[in-house]
Amino acid sequence: MSAESGSATAQLLDVAKEALERFHEVRVDDDGALSFRHGEVPCALQGVELSEGLEVLSLTCVVAWDLPAESDIPLRLAERAGQGLFGTLGAIRTDRGWDVTLRYVFPAAGLGVEAMGTLLMLVVSNASTLRTELLG
């Protein structure tokens, strides 16, 4: 990664931080990633240069964890994904049950604070809604 692309990614994260701080307390991690909580959903936002001139932000929300292993979580997530939402749902089965994530990667160049805030809140609101549905 060139210094110029690193600077572009850092600028995107600065805009995202400003946008998120309108709604949440935001922590800047040692690697420059942002972390915050939307209700009970922990989230992390990273900036990445996928290829020269294509900087993207990657948002990961941990929707739920340790859900019962014998539950129908993958089926429920497949049905929910079919309803159209921002992001990709993931289910990982561990020794303690299902862990569910929502990930959204998007090119963010040119987004201002308000547009960035709207987009990020759409994603994290979906994550919180899904958490409520899964924990019922």
CSV table of C-alpha atoms in Angstrom, one decimal:
chain,number,residue,atom,x,y,z
A,1,MET,CA,0.0,0.0,0.0
A,2,SER,CA,1.4,3.4,-1.0
A,3,ALA,CA,1.4,6.3,1.4
A,4,GLU,CA,-1.2,8.0,-0.8
A,5,SER,CA,-3.6,5.1,-0.6
A,6,GLY,CA,-3.0,4.8,3.2
A,7,SER,CA,-3.9,8.4,3.5
A,8,ALA,CA,-7.1,7.9,1.5
A,9,THR,CA,-8.1,5.0,3.7
A,10,ALA,CA,-7.3,7.0,6.8
A,11,GLN,CA,-9.5,9.9,5.4
A,12,LEU,CA,-12.4,7.5,4.9
A,13,LEU,CA,-12.1,6.3,8.5
A,14,ASP,CA,-12.0,9.9,9.7
A,15,VAL,CA,-15.3,10.6,7.9
A,16,ALA,CA,-16.7,7.4,9.3
A,17,LYS,CA,-15.6,8.3,12.8
A,18,GLU,CA,-17.2,11.7,12.6
A,19,ALA,CA,-20.4,10.1,11.2
A,20,LEU,CA,-20.5,7.4,13.9
A,21,GLU,CA,-19.8,9.8,16.8
A,22,ARG,CA,-23.2,11.5,16.1
A,23,PHE,CA,-24.8,8.3,17.4
A,24,HIS,CA,-22.2,6.2,19.3
A,25,GLU,CA,-19.1,6.3,21.4
A,26,VAL,CA,-16.3,5.3,19.0
A,27,ARG,CA,-12.9,3.9,19.9
A,28,VAL,CA,-9.9,4.0,17.6
A,29,ASP,CA,-7.9,0.8,17.8
A,30,ASP,CA,-4.1,0.7,17.4
A,31,ASP,CA,-4.4,-0.4,13.8
A,32,GLY,CA,-6.7,2.5,13.0
A,33,ALA,CA,-9.9,0.5,12.9
A,34,LEU,CA,-13.0,1.9,14.7
A,35,SER,CA,-15.0,0.0,17.2
A,36,PHE,CA,-18.4,0.8,18.8
A,37,ARG,CA,-21.6,-0.8,20.1
A,38,HIS,CA,-25.0,-0.3,18.6
A,39,GLY,CA,-27.2,-1.4,21.5
A,40,GLU,CA,-26.0,-4.9,22.4
A,41,VAL,CA,-24.2,-5.4,19.1
A,42,PRO,CA,-20.4,-4.9,19.0
A,43,CYS,CA,-19.2,-3.5,15.7
A,44,ALA,CA,-15.8,-2.9,14.0
A,45,LEU,CA,-15.1,-0.8,10.9
A,46,GLN,CA,-11.8,-1.1,9.0
A,47,GLY,CA,-10.5,0.6,5.9
A,48,VAL,CA,-8.8,-1.5,3.2
A,49,GLU,CA,-7.4,-0.8,-0.2
A,50,LEU,CA,-8.6,-3.7,-2.4
A,51,SER,CA,-6.7,-2.5,-5.4
A,52,GLU,CA,-5.0,0.7,-6.5
A,53,GLY,CA,-7.5,3.5,-6.2
A,54,LEU,CA,-10.3,1.3,-4.6
A,55,GLU,CA,-10.5,1.9,-0.9
A,56,VAL,CA,-13.4,0.3,0.9
A,57,LEU,CA,-14.7,0.2,4.4
A,58,SER,CA,-15.5,-3.1,5.9
A,59,LEU,CA,-18.1,-3.2,8.7
A,60,THR,CA,-18.5,-6.3,10.9
A,61,CYS,CA,-21.2,-6.6,13.5
A,62,VAL,CA,-21.4,-9.5,15.9
A,63,VAL,CA,-25.1,-10.0,16.0
A,64,ALA,CA,-25.3,-12.9,18.5
A,65,TRP,CA,-23.1,-15.7,20.0
A,66,ASP,CA,-23.6,-19.0,21.7
A,67,LEU,CA,-27.0,-19.5,20.3
A,68,PRO,CA,-28.3,-23.1,20.8
A,69,ALA,CA,-26.5,-25.6,18.5
A,70,GLU,CA,-29.7,-27.5,17.9
A,71,SER,CA,-31.5,-24.5,16.7
A,72,ASP,CA,-32.4,-23.7,13.1
A,73,ILE,CA,-30.2,-20.6,12.9
A,74,PRO,CA,-28.8,-21.2,9.3
A,75,LEU,CA,-32.4,-21.6,8.0
A,76,ARG,CA,-33.6,-18.5,9.8
A,77,LEU,CA,-30.6,-16.5,8.5
A,78,ALA,CA,-31.2,-17.7,4.9
A,79,GLU,CA,-34.8,-16.6,5.1
A,80,ARG,CA,-33.8,-13.2,6.6
A,81,ALA,CA,-31.1,-12.7,3.9
A,82,GLY,CA,-33.8,-13.3,1.2
A,83,GLN,CA,-35.7,-10.3,2.6
A,84,GLY,CA,-32.9,-8.0,1.4
A,85,LEU,CA,-30.7,-6.2,3.9
A,86,PHE,CA,-27.4,-4.4,3.8
A,87,GLY,CA,-24.7,-6.9,4.3
A,88,THR,CA,-23.9,-10.6,4.3
A,89,LEU,CA,-25.0,-12.8,7.2
A,90,GLY,CA,-22.7,-15.5,8.5
A,91,ALA,CA,-23.3,-18.3,10.9
A,92,ILE,CA,-20.4,-20.2,12.5
A,93,ARG,CA,-21.0,-23.3,14.7
A,94,THR,CA,-18.7,-23.5,17.7
A,95,ASP,CA,-18.5,-25.8,20.7
A,96,ARG,CA,-20.9,-23.5,22.5
A,97,GLY,CA,-23.4,-23.0,19.7
A,98,TRP,CA,-24.0,-20.6,16.8
A,99,ASP,CA,-22.3,-17.3,16.4
A,100,VAL,CA,-23.9,-14.8,13.9
A,101,THR,CA,-22.2,-11.9,12.1
A,102,LEU,CA,-23.4,-9.3,9.7
A,103,ARG,CA,-20.7,-8.0,7.3
A,104,TYR,CA,-20.9,-5.1,4.8
A,105,VAL,CA,-18.1,-3.9,2.6
A,106,PHE,CA,-18.6,-0.9,0.4
A,107,PRO,CA,-16.5,1.7,-1.6
A,108,ALA,CA,-16.8,4.8,0.5
A,109,ALA,CA,-14.9,7.4,-1.5
A,110,GLY,CA,-16.9,10.6,-1.9
A,111,LEU,CA,-19.3,10.0,0.9
A,112,GLY,CA,-19.8,12.9,3.3
A,113,VAL,CA,-20.5,12.6,7.0
A,114,GLU,CA,-24.3,12.6,6.7
A,115,ALA,CA,-24.4,10.0,3.9
A,116,MET,CA,-21.8,7.9,5.6
A,117,GLY,CA,-23.8,8.1,8.9
A,118,THR,CA,-27.0,7.1,7.1
A,119,LEU,CA,-25.4,4.1,5.4
A,120,LEU,CA,-23.7,2.9,8.6
A,121,MET,CA,-26.9,3.3,10.6
A,122,LEU,CA,-28.9,1.2,8.1
A,123,VAL,CA,-26.4,-1.6,8.5
A,124,VAL,CA,-26.1,-1.6,12.3
A,125,SER,CA,-29.8,-1.1,12.7
A,126,ASN,CA,-30.4,-4.2,10.7
A,127,ALA,CA,-27.9,-6.0,12.9
A,128,SER,CA,-29.7,-4.9,16.1
A,129,THR,CA,-33.1,-5.9,14.6
A,130,LEU,CA,-31.8,-9.3,13.7
A,131,ARG,CA,-30.3,-9.8,17.2
A,132,THR,CA,-33.8,-9.0,18.7
A,133,GLU,CA,-35.4,-11.5,16.3
A,134,LEU,CA,-32.9,-14.3,17.0
A,135,LEU,CA,-33.0,-13.8,20.8
A,136,GLY,CA,-36.8,-13.4,20.7
